[in-house]
Amino acid sequence: MNYSRSGRNQYTLTRFLREHFPYRKNQLDTFSHMLQATLEGKHVVQQSIADRLPGEAQNTSKLRRVERFFSTHPLSQQHTASYLLDSLPHNKKLTLILDRTNWDLGQTPLNILMLAVLHPSTSTALPLCWTQLDHGGNSNTEARVNLLETLLQILPVERIGMLLADREFVGEDWLTFLLDRGVPFTIRIRENMYLDDLQAKLWFENLKPGEVGEVVHAVRLGGLAVWVQATLSEEGEKVIVISNVSDGLLLEPYSERFCIECLFKNLKSLGFRLENTHMTDPRHLERLVCLLSVVFVWAVKLGKQVIIPKKKHGRLARSVFRVGISMMLELFKKPLHALLDGLQSLFPKLVGY
């Protein structure tokens, strides 16, 4: 990294960040350094980040700066989630996806329960808010409720179009909470769960691959009235979903649930290698994912400006996220006027530049 150019870029980036994040100048400077170093390295190991920080200080000093950032900086989910939500269209309902990602650090399980939001025009999942579970298994109702309540403090429930989740995220108390809070949901259930007095799989015994079956009336799941649709995959796996919405289009929005799997891959093995971090402290890990959350927003905002060709099967030749990351790296190499133009698209609130 060229120091003079990096220094200029960092100063410019700090000016843009201050419009969205309520930090002191020295905190914004550190934030911008960490963002660019994480982006350039595409790696979350602290030494890798320290290697890419600007300046002529000894590497040990840079590493201490990185460590201090993760232990003391005011960066929080509330601030990054507000920035992320502000970057999305305000006139469209949002799709949320709930899921977990986990890995082991030696004998220590790291287990993150995350709510992602789907970018409306790219179908790219972005990390919105999350909590670190203190065990290696499934989440419980309390953890899910607390996570969603945290989000609802900054996101009006009226902006939620649908919450999607897989088979882990069922349970009468949890579904009752969603109903009480007015959150529309579409959630996959296990085949052996009972709808009215019949196992779910028996409602759809004669499905053929690719067919969609539905119950034309509400049925009871425990004490709750829900609507049901099912399909059979080409591999013969039965997918049964329930919803508190009766519009007859349940499986179509549910198919977007897989986008959070792509998010996890980009956070981990195919992207920033989150599973290689040695952090176990929840507060330190929160700041790390906050950094990545901002980088993901930037990548999607840049990548969606490009027309990406499709392959024969209809999928994009490259993901919007990967195209955006490449564009971001190129952006920081450009002359000042081009850098300002590029950053303007990432920070639309800016005026006077």
Short mmCIF file of C-alpha atoms in Angstrom, two decimals:
data_model
loop_
_atom_site.label_atom_id
_atom_site.label_comp_id
_atom_site.label_asym_id
_atom_site.label_seq_id
_atom_site.Cartn_x
_atom_site.Cartn_y
_atom_site.Cartn_z
CA MET A 1 0.00 0.00 0.00
CA ASN A 2 1.33 3.41 -0.96
CA TYR A 3 1.41 5.42 2.23
CA SER A 4 0.74 8.90 0.86
CA ARG A 5 -2.17 7.70 -1.25
CA SER A 6 -3.54 5.57 1.58
CA GLY A 7 -3.23 8.46 3.99
CA ARG A 8 -5.16 10.71 1.64
CA ASN A 9 -7.81 8.05 1.12
CA GLN A 10 -8.17 7.45 4.83
CA TYR A 11 -8.67 11.17 5.47
CA THR A 12 -11.33 11.28 2.73
CA LEU A 13 -13.07 8.17 4.06
CA THR A 14 -13.14 9.63 7.58
CA ARG A 15 -14.96 12.69 6.27
CA PHE A 16 -17.62 10.46 4.77
CA LEU A 17 -17.99 8.19 7.79
CA ARG A 18 -18.65 11.08 10.16
CA GLU A 19 -21.96 11.74 8.36
CA HIS A 20 -23.28 8.34 9.51
CA PHE A 21 -21.40 7.29 12.65
CA PRO A 22 -21.44 9.36 15.88
CA TYR A 23 -17.78 8.95 16.81
CA ARG A 24 -14.94 11.35 17.62
CA LYS A 25 -12.45 12.13 14.85
CA ASN A 26 -9.74 9.84 16.22
CA GLN A 27 -12.29 7.02 16.49
CA LEU A 28 -13.43 7.63 12.90
CA ASP A 29 -9.81 7.63 11.73
CA THR A 30 -9.23 4.27 13.37
CA PHE A 31 -12.53 2.95 12.00
CA SER A 32 -11.59 3.95 8.44
CA HIS A 33 -8.12 2.39 8.80
CA MET A 34 -9.62 -0.87 10.01
CA LEU A 35 -12.24 -0.95 7.25
CA GLN A 36 -9.74 -0.49 4.44
CA ALA A 37 -7.19 -2.89 5.95
CA THR A 38 -9.85 -5.59 6.41
CA LEU A 39 -11.11 -5.05 2.87
CA GLU A 40 -7.66 -5.17 1.30
CA GLY A 41 -6.61 -8.28 3.19
CA LYS A 42 -9.98 -10.07 2.93
CA HIS A 43 -8.95 -11.67 6.20
CA VAL A 44 -10.04 -11.17 9.82
CA VAL A 45 -6.88 -12.35 11.58
CA GLN A 46 -5.59 -9.39 13.57
CA GLN A 47 -2.03 -9.69 12.30
CA SER A 48 -3.26 -9.58 8.70
CA ILE A 49 -5.19 -6.38 9.45
CA ALA A 50 -2.19 -4.83 11.22
CA ASP A 51 0.06 -5.60 8.24
CA ARG A 52 -2.13 -3.36 6.06
CA LEU A 53 -2.53 -0.37 8.34
CA PRO A 54 -0.93 2.85 6.97
CA GLY A 55 2.00 4.55 8.60
CA GLU A 56 5.62 3.78 9.45
CA ALA A 57 5.10 2.46 12.98
CA GLN A 58 6.54 -0.89 13.97
CA ASN A 59 4.30 -3.85 13.26
CA THR A 60 4.00 -4.58 16.98
CA SER A 61 2.58 -1.07 17.50
CA LYS A 62 0.11 -1.56 14.67
CA LEU A 63 -0.98 -4.87 16.16
CA ARG A 64 -1.64 -3.16 19.51
CA ARG A 65 -3.79 -0.58 17.67
CA VAL A 66 -5.84 -3.41 16.18
CA GLU A 67 -6.23 -5.07 19.58
CA ARG A 68 -7.31 -1.77 21.17
CA PHE A 69 -9.89 -1.25 18.43
CA PHE A 70 -11.58 -4.58 19.13
CA SER A 71 -11.51 -4.08 22.90
CA THR A 72 -12.46 -0.39 23.28
CA HIS A 73 -13.91 1.18 20.11
CA PRO A 74 -17.60 2.31 20.35
CA LEU A 75 -18.51 0.55 17.09
CA SER A 76 -21.80 -1.31 17.65
CA GLN A 77 -24.53 -3.21 15.84
CA GLN A 78 -26.97 -0.39 16.47
CA HIS A 79 -24.83 2.00 14.43
CA THR A 80 -23.99 -0.41 11.59
CA ALA A 81 -27.59 -1.68 11.36
CA SER A 82 -28.88 1.90 11.16
CA TYR A 83 -26.41 2.67 8.37
CA LEU A 84 -27.36 -0.53 6.53
CA LEU A 85 -31.10 0.12 6.81
CA ASP A 86 -30.63 3.71 5.70
CA SER A 87 -28.93 2.43 2.55
CA LEU A 88 -31.98 0.36 1.53
CA PRO A 89 -35.10 1.69 -0.25
CA HIS A 90 -37.56 3.07 2.30
CA ASN A 91 -40.57 2.45 0.05
CA LYS A 92 -40.17 -1.33 -0.08
CA LYS A 93 -40.93 -4.02 2.47
CA LEU A 94 -37.85 -5.85 3.68
CA THR A 95 -37.21 -9.60 3.79
CA LEU A 96 -35.39 -10.83 6.90
CA ILE A 97 -33.67 -14.21 7.19
CA LEU A 98 -32.87 -15.90 10.49
CA ASP A 99 -30.17 -18.56 10.76
CA ARG A 100 -27.05 -19.66 12.63
CA THR A 101 -23.45 -20.11 11.63
CA ASN A 102 -20.97 -21.94 13.86
CA TRP A 103 -17.40 -23.19 13.99
CA ASP A 104 -14.92 -24.42 16.59
CA LEU A 105 -11.83 -22.69 17.92
CA GLY A 106 -10.00 -25.62 19.44
CA GLN A 107 -12.41 -26.94 22.05
CA THR A 108 -14.43 -23.71 22.10
CA PRO A 109 -17.61 -23.62 19.99
CA LEU A 110 -18.41 -20.27 18.37
CA ASN A 111 -22.08 -20.01 17.49
CA ILE A 112 -23.68 -16.90 15.99
CA LEU A 113 -27.42 -16.41 15.62
CA MET A 114 -27.96 -13.84 12.87
CA LEU A 115 -30.74 -11.83 11.29
CA ALA A 116 -29.84 -10.86 7.74
CA VAL A 117 -31.75 -8.51 5.45
CA LEU A 118 -32.17 -9.16 1.75
CA HIS A 119 -31.11 -6.33 -0.53
CA PRO A 120 -34.28 -5.80 -2.60
CA SER A 121 -32.71 -5.39 -6.04
CA THR A 122 -29.88 -7.93 -5.80
CA SER A 123 -31.18 -10.74 -3.55
CA THR A 124 -27.96 -10.45 -1.57
CA ALA A 125 -28.20 -11.09 2.18
CA LEU A 126 -26.52 -8.52 4.42
CA PRO A 127 -25.64 -9.04 8.11
CA LEU A 128 -28.06 -6.88 10.07
CA CYS A 129 -27.88 -7.96 13.73
CA TRP A 130 -26.68 -11.01 15.60
CA THR A 131 -25.90 -12.52 18.97
CA GLN A 132 -23.23 -14.96 20.07
CA LEU A 133 -24.74 -18.01 21.75
CA ASP A 134 -22.90 -19.43 24.75
CA HIS A 135 -23.24 -23.02 23.55
CA GLY A 136 -22.76 -25.04 20.38
CA GLY A 137 -26.33 -26.15 19.71
CA ASN A 138 -29.60 -24.74 18.42
CA SER A 139 -30.90 -21.38 19.56
CA ASN A 140 -33.77 -21.14 22.04
CA THR A 141 -36.86 -18.93 22.00
CA GLU A 142 -35.35 -16.40 24.42
CA ALA A 143 -32.32 -15.78 22.18
CA ARG A 144 -34.49 -15.35 19.08
CA VAL A 145 -36.93 -13.03 20.83
CA ASN A 146 -34.14 -10.88 22.27
CA LEU A 147 -32.47 -10.60 18.86
CA LEU A 148 -35.65 -9.57 17.08
CA GLU A 149 -36.65 -7.16 19.86
CA THR A 150 -33.24 -5.49 19.50
CA LEU A 151 -33.86 -5.02 15.79
CA LEU A 152 -37.38 -3.69 16.30
CA GLN A 153 -35.94 -0.84 18.37
CA ILE A 154 -34.55 0.65 15.13
CA LEU A 155 -36.72 -1.01 12.45
CA PRO A 156 -40.50 -0.42 12.51
CA VAL A 157 -42.36 -3.70 12.14
CA GLU A 158 -44.29 -2.14 9.25
CA ARG A 159 -41.12 -2.29 7.13
CA ILE A 160 -40.87 -6.07 7.50
CA GLY A 161 -42.40 -7.86 4.53
CA MET A 162 -41.43 -11.40 5.57
CA LEU A 163 -39.22 -13.28 8.01
CA LEU A 164 -37.79 -16.51 6.59
CA ALA A 165 -36.30 -19.33 8.65
CA ASP A 166 -35.47 -23.03 8.45
CA ARG A 167 -36.68 -26.00 10.50
CA GLU A 168 -34.68 -25.12 13.60
CA PHE A 169 -36.77 -22.00 14.15
CA VAL A 170 -40.16 -23.43 15.07
CA GLY A 171 -41.88 -23.74 18.42
CA GLU A 172 -45.21 -22.44 19.64
CA ASP A 173 -43.79 -19.76 21.96
CA TRP A 174 -41.58 -18.35 19.21
CA LEU A 175 -44.35 -18.34 16.60
CA THR A 176 -46.76 -16.79 19.10
CA PHE A 177 -44.26 -13.99 19.69
CA LEU A 178 -44.05 -13.31 15.94
CA LEU A 179 -47.85 -13.25 15.70
CA ASP A 180 -48.18 -10.93 18.68
CA ARG A 181 -45.59 -8.51 17.27
CA GLY A 182 -47.22 -8.55 13.82
CA VAL A 183 -44.20 -10.03 12.02
CA PRO A 184 -45.13 -11.89 8.80
CA PHE A 185 -43.23 -15.20 8.60
CA THR A 186 -42.67 -18.18 6.35
CA ILE A 187 -40.84 -21.00 8.13
CA ARG A 188 -40.05 -24.55 7.11
CA ILE A 189 -41.26 -27.29 9.46
CA ARG A 190 -40.23 -30.89 10.03
CA GLU A 191 -42.23 -33.61 8.27
CA ASN A 192 -43.18 -35.27 11.58
CA MET A 193 -44.80 -32.16 13.06
CA TYR A 194 -48.57 -32.29 13.41
CA LEU A 195 -50.92 -30.05 11.46
CA ASP A 196 -54.35 -30.47 12.99
CA ASP A 197 -54.17 -34.15 13.99
CA LEU A 198 -52.09 -35.39 11.05
CA GLN A 199 -48.35 -35.43 10.49
CA ALA A 200 -47.29 -32.80 7.97
CA LYS A 201 -45.83 -35.32 5.52
CA LEU A 202 -49.18 -37.14 5.29
CA TRP A 203 -50.91 -34.03 4.03
CA PHE A 204 -48.75 -34.20 0.91
CA GLU A 205 -48.21 -37.92 0.27
CA ASN A 206 -48.69 -37.86 -3.49
CA LEU A 207 -46.49 -34.91 -4.47
CA LYS A 208 -44.30 -35.35 -7.53
CA PRO A 209 -40.94 -33.58 -7.97
CA GLY A 210 -41.47 -29.93 -8.82
CA GLU A 211 -45.15 -29.91 -7.87
CA VAL A 212 -46.57 -27.52 -5.30
CA GLY A 213 -49.26 -28.65 -2.88
CA GLU A 214 -51.23 -26.54 -0.47
CA VAL A 215 -53.93 -26.77 2.13
CA VAL A 216 -56.65 -24.38 1.05
CA HIS A 217 -57.64 -23.53 4.60
CA ALA A 218 -55.80 -22.63 7.78
CA VAL A 219 -54.70 -25.58 9.95
CA ARG A 220 -53.58 -25.79 13.56
CA LEU A 221 -49.95 -26.13 14.55
CA GLY A 222 -50.27 -26.58 18.28
CA GLY A 223 -52.57 -23.76 19.28
CA LEU A 224 -51.81 -21.56 16.25
CA ALA A 225 -53.62 -21.18 12.95
CA VAL A 226 -51.20 -21.29 9.99
CA TRP A 227 -51.25 -21.67 6.22
CA VAL A 228 -49.26 -24.46 4.58
CA GLN A 229 -47.60 -25.22 1.25
CA ALA A 230 -45.21 -27.98 0.22
CA THR A 231 -43.12 -29.09 -2.71
CA LEU A 232 -40.92 -32.06 -3.58
CA SER A 233 -37.39 -31.31 -4.74
CA GLU A 234 -35.80 -33.09 -7.69
CA GLU A 235 -33.84 -35.11 -5.12
CA GLY A 236 -37.07 -36.27 -3.50
CA GLU A 237 -36.84 -34.09 -0.37
CA LYS A 238 -40.17 -32.77 0.87
CA VAL A 239 -40.14 -29.06 1.76
CA ILE A 240 -43.11 -28.00 3.90
CA VAL A 241 -43.51 -24.37 4.98
CA ILE A 242 -45.99 -22.61 7.24
CA SER A 243 -46.95 -18.95 7.35
CA ASN A 244 -49.25 -16.48 9.02
CA VAL A 245 -49.84 -15.01 5.54
CA SER A 246 -52.59 -16.47 3.35
CA ASP A 247 -51.66 -15.07 -0.06
CA GLY A 248 -50.93 -18.46 -1.65
CA LEU A 249 -47.30 -17.61 -2.48
CA LEU A 250 -45.28 -19.12 0.33
CA LEU A 251 -42.63 -21.26 -1.37
CA GLU A 252 -41.51 -18.51 -3.73
CA PRO A 253 -40.33 -16.11 -0.99
CA TYR A 254 -39.03 -19.03 1.08
CA SER A 255 -36.67 -19.96 -1.78
CA GLU A 256 -34.71 -16.80 -0.95
CA ARG A 257 -33.74 -18.24 2.43
CA PHE A 258 -30.65 -19.81 0.83
CA CYS A 259 -29.20 -16.28 0.39
CA ILE A 260 -28.08 -16.31 4.02
CA GLU A 261 -26.03 -19.44 3.26
CA CYS A 262 -24.21 -17.41 0.59
CA LEU A 263 -23.67 -14.67 3.18
CA PHE A 264 -22.12 -17.14 5.62
CA LYS A 265 -19.82 -18.50 2.90
CA ASN A 266 -18.67 -14.96 2.05
CA LEU A 267 -18.07 -14.24 5.73
CA LYS A 268 -16.17 -17.48 6.14
CA SER A 269 -14.35 -19.85 3.78
CA LEU A 270 -15.09 -18.12 0.45
CA GLY A 271 -14.55 -14.59 1.71
CA PHE A 272 -13.13 -13.11 4.90
CA ARG A 273 -12.40 -16.41 6.68
CA LEU A 274 -14.26 -15.47 9.84
CA GLU A 275 -13.71 -18.96 11.22
CA ASN A 276 -9.96 -18.22 11.39
CA THR A 277 -10.36 -15.51 14.01
CA HIS A 278 -9.07 -16.33 17.46
CA MET A 279 -11.60 -14.03 19.10
CA THR A 280 -13.98 -15.57 21.62
CA ASP A 281 -15.02 -12.47 23.58
CA PRO A 282 -18.56 -11.59 22.37
CA ARG A 283 -17.89 -7.84 22.38
CA HIS A 284 -14.70 -8.19 20.33
CA LEU A 285 -16.41 -10.53 17.89
CA GLU A 286 -19.32 -8.09 17.57
CA ARG A 287 -16.97 -5.31 16.46
CA LEU A 288 -15.38 -7.64 13.93
CA VAL A 289 -18.71 -8.58 12.34
CA CYS A 290 -19.71 -4.89 12.41
CA LEU A 291 -16.65 -4.13 10.27
CA LEU A 292 -17.63 -6.84 7.82
CA SER A 293 -21.23 -5.61 7.78
CA VAL A 294 -20.15 -2.18 6.52
CA VAL A 295 -17.87 -3.75 3.90
CA PHE A 296 -20.78 -5.90 2.69
CA VAL A 297 -22.99 -2.81 2.29
CA TRP A 298 -20.31 -1.09 0.24
CA ALA A 299 -19.74 -4.14 -1.94
CA VAL A 300 -23.43 -4.53 -2.79
CA LYS A 301 -23.97 -0.81 -3.43
CA LEU A 302 -21.08 -0.80 -5.91
CA GLY A 303 -21.71 -4.23 -7.42
CA LYS A 304 -25.35 -3.54 -8.23
CA GLN A 305 -24.26 -0.72 -10.56
CA VAL A 306 -22.74 -3.30 -12.92
CA ILE A 307 -24.62 -5.43 -15.44
CA ILE A 308 -23.33 -8.92 -14.66
CA PRO A 309 -23.76 -11.57 -17.38
CA LYS A 310 -25.68 -14.74 -16.59
CA LYS A 311 -24.67 -18.34 -17.20
CA LYS A 312 -26.85 -20.82 -19.09
CA HIS A 313 -28.60 -21.96 -15.91
CA GLY A 314 -29.68 -18.37 -15.23
CA ARG A 315 -27.36 -17.58 -12.32
CA LEU A 316 -24.99 -14.64 -12.39
CA ALA A 317 -21.48 -15.37 -13.65
CA ARG A 318 -20.17 -13.50 -10.58
CA SER A 319 -22.03 -12.49 -7.46
CA VAL A 320 -22.89 -8.85 -6.86
CA PHE A 321 -20.87 -9.07 -3.65
CA ARG A 322 -17.67 -10.26 -5.36
CA VAL A 323 -17.98 -7.71 -8.16
CA GLY A 324 -18.45 -4.98 -5.56
CA ILE A 325 -15.41 -6.05 -3.52
CA SER A 326 -13.24 -5.83 -6.66
CA MET A 327 -14.65 -2.39 -7.44
CA MET A 328 -13.99 -1.20 -3.90
CA LEU A 329 -10.36 -2.25 -4.05
CA GLU A 330 -9.94 -0.42 -7.37
CA LEU A 331 -11.70 2.66 -6.01
CA PHE A 332 -9.06 3.27 -3.35
CA LYS A 333 -6.36 3.31 -6.02
CA LYS A 334 -7.99 6.13 -8.00
CA PRO A 335 -7.16 9.87 -8.07
CA LEU A 336 -8.90 12.02 -5.50
CA HIS A 337 -11.76 13.28 -7.71
CA ALA A 338 -12.64 9.74 -8.80
CA LEU A 339 -12.42 8.53 -5.20
CA LEU A 340 -14.85 11.26 -4.11
CA ASP A 341 -17.30 10.32 -6.86
CA GLY A 342 -17.16 6.67 -5.84
CA LEU A 343 -17.62 7.38 -2.16
CA GLN A 344 -20.57 9.65 -2.94
CA SER A 345 -22.49 6.59 -4.16
CA LEU A 346 -21.77 4.81 -0.86
CA PHE A 347 -22.77 7.75 1.34
CA PRO A 348 -25.81 9.41 -0.28
CA LYS A 349 -26.42 11.74 2.68
CA LEU A 350 -23.29 13.66 1.83
CA VAL A 351 -23.63 17.20 0.56
CA GLY A 352 -21.09 19.89 -0.25
CA TYR A 353 -18.30 17.69 -1.67
#
